């Protein structure tokens, strides 16, 4: 018979389970890395819409219905405005360059195609008879180009659809996830839970504040551009007012940069129009520049954004996050690096001082109390944790 040391089985079992959990964590990390764009976009959608979800929760007790309604209310207008903006920009470029063929213009600006593929598609549109003279070569080139464009479009649609689905899942299961994290970390009085709460509140503050700021700045920019056209002398008119206003709102997400990348070209366009009018309206263009600088730049950054975000997060830190994120990671870095910066910030505020000093970890902020969230203000709203929530009671908390 095999001599089995019964006393060693529990330790071996725990070691085996830890190895298994570690392997699962590696697999989960690989999956997250492979789909990081979808994940961070879904997390952004969740935090940007969670306050709206909580406001709408009074309508019905169905979490699924409220989550779907929230995403519909928020993302349907954004999707509609984005499509409208794209259509207006293409139309304006077509008029600007005097292009009369919609099909030629469409192919011309498909950056995913190589020069050979673009020329083949244009040639096929302009001269369909070549399908008879050299059908195999032309059909293959056009098919390859169409397949590449179709794959890109389908990929983008799938990415957005999965991100919205992830946001829906997080909204629908918000309470259960919160209770599960509380139980996993050992209760609301632990340092780990305080850190999670601080990160959670900061992410909501930043991303929901971003959404509100985009909407606010889009409205302000619409009024500014529309007012400019209303009082502009001569033929000084701003095209695509609502499209430019929407782009100004999106650009305002980036601190310091804000709407400059939109309203400065608009002022330059007005300057060109004034130059074509024998330079009689340069004073008006200068006045517009001053008004835009105050209305679309200085005043919103000074008063509106701090009020909307509701937190004292360092805007210089967020500026680096927004600017360096896309450089480091690509487009999704715009959402990923702010998350990473907040994770670092709260670890420094809550955990690092005690670790450096060799002291016991506490669920309190040890430094930078005026920066970010105070987790105590959130955990104090929860029922006290007596450390005895096990078995059926723990299950009841999750349900």
Short mmCIF file of C-alpha atoms in Angstrom, two decimals, residues 47-306:
data_model
loop_
_atom_site.label_atom_id
_atom_site.label_comp_id
_atom_site.label_asym_id
_atom_site.label_seq_id
_atom_site.Cartn_x
_atom_site.Cartn_y
_atom_site.Cartn_z
CA UNK A 47 -18.22 54.36 -16.20
CA UNK A 48 -19.40 57.11 -18.56
CA UNK A 49 -23.01 55.91 -18.35
CA UNK A 50 -23.24 54.50 -14.81
CA UNK A 51 -24.55 57.72 -13.19
CA UNK A 52 -27.26 57.89 -15.87
CA UNK A 53 -28.08 54.23 -15.23
CA UNK A 54 -28.54 54.96 -11.53
CA UNK A 55 -30.79 57.94 -12.28
CA UNK A 56 -32.97 55.83 -14.58
CA UNK A 57 -33.16 52.92 -12.12
CA UNK A 58 -36.24 54.49 -10.53
CA UNK A 59 -38.27 53.67 -13.65
CA UNK A 60 -38.31 49.90 -13.18
CA UNK A 61 -36.71 47.16 -11.09
CA UNK A 62 -35.37 45.34 -14.16
CA UNK A 63 -31.62 45.90 -14.32
CA UNK A 64 -31.48 44.64 -17.90
CA UNK A 65 -34.14 47.07 -19.13
CA UNK A 66 -32.48 50.04 -17.40
CA UNK A 67 -29.05 49.08 -18.72
CA UNK A 68 -30.36 48.81 -22.29
CA UNK A 69 -32.27 52.07 -22.00
CA UNK A 70 -29.20 53.84 -20.64
CA UNK A 71 -26.98 52.75 -23.51
CA UNK A 72 -29.69 53.61 -26.02
CA UNK A 73 -30.14 57.11 -24.59
CA UNK A 74 -26.40 57.79 -24.56
CA UNK A 75 -24.94 56.04 -27.59
CA UNK A 76 -27.73 56.36 -30.17
CA UNK A 77 -27.37 60.18 -30.41
CA UNK A 78 -23.56 59.85 -30.50
CA UNK A 79 -23.75 57.25 -33.27
CA UNK A 80 -26.22 59.37 -35.25
CA UNK A 81 -24.15 62.53 -34.92
CA UNK A 82 -20.98 60.64 -35.91
CA UNK A 83 -22.60 59.30 -39.09
CA UNK A 84 -23.96 62.75 -39.90
CA UNK A 85 -20.55 64.32 -39.30
CA UNK A 86 -18.84 61.81 -41.56
CA UNK A 87 -21.39 62.37 -44.33
CA UNK A 88 -21.09 66.16 -44.10
CA UNK A 89 -17.29 66.05 -44.11
CA UNK A 90 -17.24 63.83 -47.22
CA UNK A 91 -19.75 66.11 -48.94
CA UNK A 92 -17.79 69.23 -48.02
CA UNK A 93 -14.49 67.74 -49.25
CA UNK A 94 -16.24 66.73 -52.46
CA UNK A 95 -17.45 70.29 -53.03
CA UNK A 96 -14.10 71.77 -52.01
CA UNK A 97 -12.12 69.74 -54.53
CA UNK A 98 -14.81 69.86 -57.19
CA UNK A 99 -15.24 66.11 -57.33
CA UNK A 100 -18.48 65.10 -58.95
CA UNK A 101 -18.25 61.34 -58.83
CA UNK A 102 -19.34 59.96 -55.48
CA UNK A 103 -17.93 56.55 -56.25
CA UNK A 104 -14.54 57.99 -57.23
CA UNK A 105 -14.44 60.13 -54.09
CA UNK A 106 -15.33 57.17 -51.92
CA UNK A 107 -12.57 55.00 -53.32
CA UNK A 108 -10.09 57.89 -53.25
CA UNK A 109 -10.35 58.23 -49.51
CA UNK A 110 -10.29 54.53 -48.59
CA UNK A 111 -6.92 54.59 -46.90
CA UNK A 112 -6.92 50.84 -46.32
CA UNK A 113 -6.41 50.17 -50.04
CA UNK A 114 -3.11 50.19 -51.82
CA UNK A 115 -2.61 52.46 -54.84
CA UNK A 116 -2.94 49.51 -57.20
CA UNK A 117 -6.22 48.41 -55.61
CA UNK A 118 -7.65 51.93 -55.62
CA UNK A 119 -6.78 52.40 -59.28
CA UNK A 120 -8.28 49.02 -60.14
CA UNK A 121 -11.57 49.81 -58.39
CA UNK A 122 -11.76 53.27 -59.98
CA UNK A 123 -10.99 51.78 -63.38
CA UNK A 124 -13.63 49.09 -62.89
CA UNK A 125 -16.24 51.72 -62.01
CA UNK A 126 -15.34 53.99 -64.92
CA UNK A 127 -14.85 51.20 -67.49
CA UNK A 128 -17.01 48.14 -66.75
CA UNK A 129 -16.17 46.68 -70.20
CA UNK A 130 -12.80 45.50 -68.91
CA UNK A 131 -14.63 42.73 -67.04
CA UNK A 132 -15.17 41.24 -70.50
CA UNK A 133 -11.65 41.78 -71.89
CA UNK A 134 -9.68 40.70 -68.79
CA UNK A 135 -12.24 39.38 -66.32
CA UNK A 136 -9.99 37.26 -64.09
CA UNK A 137 -7.38 39.93 -63.28
CA UNK A 138 -9.90 42.75 -62.72
CA UNK A 139 -12.32 40.68 -60.70
CA UNK A 140 -9.54 39.37 -58.45
CA UNK A 141 -8.17 42.87 -57.75
CA UNK A 142 -11.59 44.35 -57.07
CA UNK A 143 -12.53 41.36 -54.92
CA UNK A 144 -9.35 41.68 -52.83
CA UNK A 145 -9.93 45.39 -52.32
CA UNK A 146 -13.56 44.91 -51.42
CA UNK A 147 -12.68 42.08 -49.04
CA UNK A 148 -10.10 44.26 -47.26
CA UNK A 149 -12.51 47.17 -46.84
CA UNK A 150 -15.36 44.89 -45.80
CA UNK A 151 -13.18 43.15 -43.23
CA UNK A 152 -12.14 46.50 -41.76
CA UNK A 153 -15.72 47.74 -41.53
CA UNK A 154 -17.01 44.48 -40.05
CA UNK A 155 -14.13 44.45 -37.56
CA UNK A 156 -14.91 47.99 -36.42
CA UNK A 157 -18.61 47.18 -36.07
CA UNK A 158 -17.85 44.02 -34.10
CA UNK A 159 -15.48 45.92 -31.83
CA UNK A 160 -18.07 48.57 -31.03
CA UNK A 161 -20.85 45.99 -30.63
CA UNK A 162 -18.79 43.90 -28.20
CA UNK A 163 -17.73 46.98 -26.25
CA UNK A 164 -21.34 48.11 -25.89
CA UNK A 165 -22.29 44.56 -24.85
CA UNK A 166 -19.58 44.62 -22.19
CA UNK A 167 -20.87 47.98 -20.93
CA UNK A 168 -24.37 46.51 -20.81
CA UNK A 169 -23.14 43.50 -18.81
CA UNK A 170 -21.29 45.68 -16.30
CA UNK A 171 -24.27 48.00 -15.85
CA UNK A 172 -26.75 45.15 -15.50
CA UNK A 173 -24.64 43.31 -12.91
CA UNK A 174 -23.22 46.34 -11.13
CA UNK A 175 -24.61 45.49 -7.68
CA UNK A 176 -23.65 41.82 -7.87
CA UNK A 177 -20.12 42.65 -8.99
CA UNK A 178 -19.72 45.16 -6.16
CA UNK A 179 -20.92 42.65 -3.56
CA UNK A 180 -18.68 39.95 -5.01
CA UNK A 181 -15.60 42.19 -4.89
CA UNK A 182 -16.42 43.17 -1.31
CA UNK A 183 -16.60 39.50 -0.30
CA UNK A 184 -13.48 38.58 -2.32
CA UNK A 185 -11.39 41.28 -0.63
CA UNK A 186 -12.60 40.29 2.85
CA UNK A 187 -15.10 43.04 3.58
CA UNK A 188 -15.50 46.78 3.31
CA UNK A 189 -12.91 47.54 6.00
CA UNK A 190 -9.94 46.09 4.13
CA UNK A 191 -7.24 48.04 2.34
CA UNK A 192 -7.84 46.16 -0.91
CA UNK A 193 -11.51 47.11 -0.94
CA UNK A 194 -10.72 50.75 -0.10
CA UNK A 195 -8.27 50.83 -3.00
CA UNK A 196 -10.87 49.31 -5.35
CA UNK A 197 -13.47 51.86 -4.22
CA UNK A 198 -11.10 54.78 -4.79
CA UNK A 199 -10.19 53.55 -8.29
CA UNK A 200 -13.84 52.89 -9.10
CA UNK A 201 -14.99 56.36 -8.04
CA UNK A 202 -12.11 58.10 -9.82
CA UNK A 203 -12.80 56.27 -13.07
CA UNK A 204 -16.47 57.24 -12.90
CA UNK A 205 -15.55 60.84 -12.16
CA UNK A 206 -13.14 61.05 -15.09
CA UNK A 207 -15.12 59.17 -17.73
CA UNK A 208 -18.58 60.47 -16.85
CA UNK A 209 -17.09 63.94 -16.53
CA UNK A 210 -15.61 63.48 -20.00
CA UNK A 211 -19.01 62.58 -21.44
CA UNK A 212 -20.68 65.59 -19.82
CA UNK A 213 -17.87 67.87 -20.93
CA UNK A 214 -18.18 66.69 -24.54
CA UNK A 215 -21.91 67.41 -24.52
CA UNK A 216 -21.47 70.78 -22.81
CA UNK A 217 -18.67 71.92 -25.10
CA UNK A 218 -20.56 70.75 -28.20
CA UNK A 219 -23.52 72.90 -27.18
CA UNK A 220 -21.32 75.90 -26.40
CA UNK A 221 -19.41 75.51 -29.66
CA UNK A 222 -22.68 75.23 -31.62
CA UNK A 223 -23.86 78.52 -30.13
CA UNK A 224 -20.49 80.16 -30.82
CA UNK A 225 -20.28 79.05 -34.46
CA UNK A 226 -23.94 79.73 -35.15
CA UNK A 227 -23.61 83.19 -33.57
CA UNK A 228 -20.56 83.88 -35.73
CA UNK A 229 -22.52 83.13 -38.89
CA UNK A 230 -25.38 85.27 -37.61
CA UNK A 231 -23.31 88.43 -37.21
CA UNK A 232 -20.55 87.75 -39.75
CA UNK A 233 -20.08 90.52 -42.35
CA UNK A 234 -19.93 89.77 -46.05
CA UNK A 235 -19.44 86.14 -47.02
CA UNK A 236 -17.58 85.11 -43.87
CA UNK A 237 -19.50 81.95 -43.04
CA UNK A 238 -18.52 78.81 -41.13
CA UNK A 239 -19.55 75.58 -42.91
CA UNK A 240 -20.86 72.50 -41.12
CA UNK A 241 -21.60 74.31 -37.86
CA UNK A 242 -22.95 71.34 -35.93
CA UNK A 243 -20.26 68.97 -37.21
CA UNK A 244 -17.48 71.36 -36.17
CA UNK A 245 -19.20 71.88 -32.82
CA UNK A 246 -19.28 68.13 -32.21
CA UNK A 247 -15.59 67.84 -33.15
CA UNK A 248 -14.80 70.73 -30.82
CA UNK A 249 -16.56 68.92 -27.98
CA UNK A 250 -14.60 65.71 -28.62
CA UNK A 251 -11.31 67.62 -28.89
CA UNK A 252 -12.05 69.32 -25.57
CA UNK A 253 -11.42 65.97 -23.85
CA UNK A 254 -7.69 66.61 -24.11
CA UNK A 255 -6.58 69.11 -21.45
CA UNK A 256 -4.49 72.07 -22.66
CA UNK A 257 -5.12 71.07 -26.29
CA UNK A 258 -8.94 71.32 -25.89
CA UNK A 259 -10.75 72.83 -28.90
CA UNK A 260 -7.70 74.52 -30.41
CA UNK A 261 -7.32 71.83 -33.06
CA UNK A 262 -10.80 72.76 -34.33
CA UNK A 263 -11.48 76.42 -33.62
CA UNK A 264 -8.05 77.65 -34.77
CA UNK A 265 -8.52 76.15 -38.27
CA UNK A 266 -12.03 77.65 -38.26
CA UNK A 267 -10.55 81.09 -37.53
CA UNK A 268 -7.93 80.47 -40.23
CA UNK A 269 -10.71 79.64 -42.68
CA UNK A 270 -12.45 82.89 -41.79
CA UNK A 271 -9.14 84.70 -42.29
CA UNK A 272 -8.83 83.27 -45.81
CA UNK A 273 -12.36 84.41 -46.56
CA UNK A 274 -11.53 87.87 -45.22
CA UNK A 275 -8.41 87.97 -47.41
CA UNK A 276 -10.51 87.12 -50.44
CA UNK A 277 -12.79 90.03 -49.48
CA UNK A 278 -9.93 92.53 -49.91
CA UNK A 279 -8.98 92.31 -46.23
CA UNK A 280 -11.89 94.42 -44.99
CA UNK A 281 -12.91 92.08 -42.19
CA UNK A 282 -9.68 91.17 -40.40
CA UNK A 283 -10.83 93.03 -37.29
CA UNK A 284 -13.88 90.78 -37.13
CA UNK A 285 -11.71 87.67 -37.48
CA UNK A 286 -9.45 88.91 -34.65
CA UNK A 287 -12.50 89.50 -32.44
CA UNK A 288 -13.78 86.00 -33.23
CA UNK A 289 -10.40 84.54 -32.21
CA UNK A 290 -10.53 86.31 -28.84
CA UNK A 291 -14.12 85.18 -28.21
CA UNK A 292 -13.32 81.58 -29.16
CA UNK A 293 -10.23 81.58 -26.94
CA UNK A 294 -12.31 82.66 -23.97
CA UNK A 295 -15.52 80.76 -24.71
CA UNK A 296 -14.09 77.49 -26.07
CA UNK A 297 -10.81 77.33 -24.22
CA UNK A 298 -9.97 79.33 -21.10
CA UNK A 299 -13.31 79.68 -19.32
CA UNK A 300 -14.47 76.04 -19.77
CA UNK A 301 -11.13 74.67 -18.58
CA UNK A 302 -11.07 77.05 -15.62
CA UNK A 303 -14.65 76.79 -14.37
CA UNK A 304 -16.75 74.25 -16.27
CA UNK A 305 -14.55 71.16 -16.30
CA UNK A 306 -13.62 71.18 -12.57
#
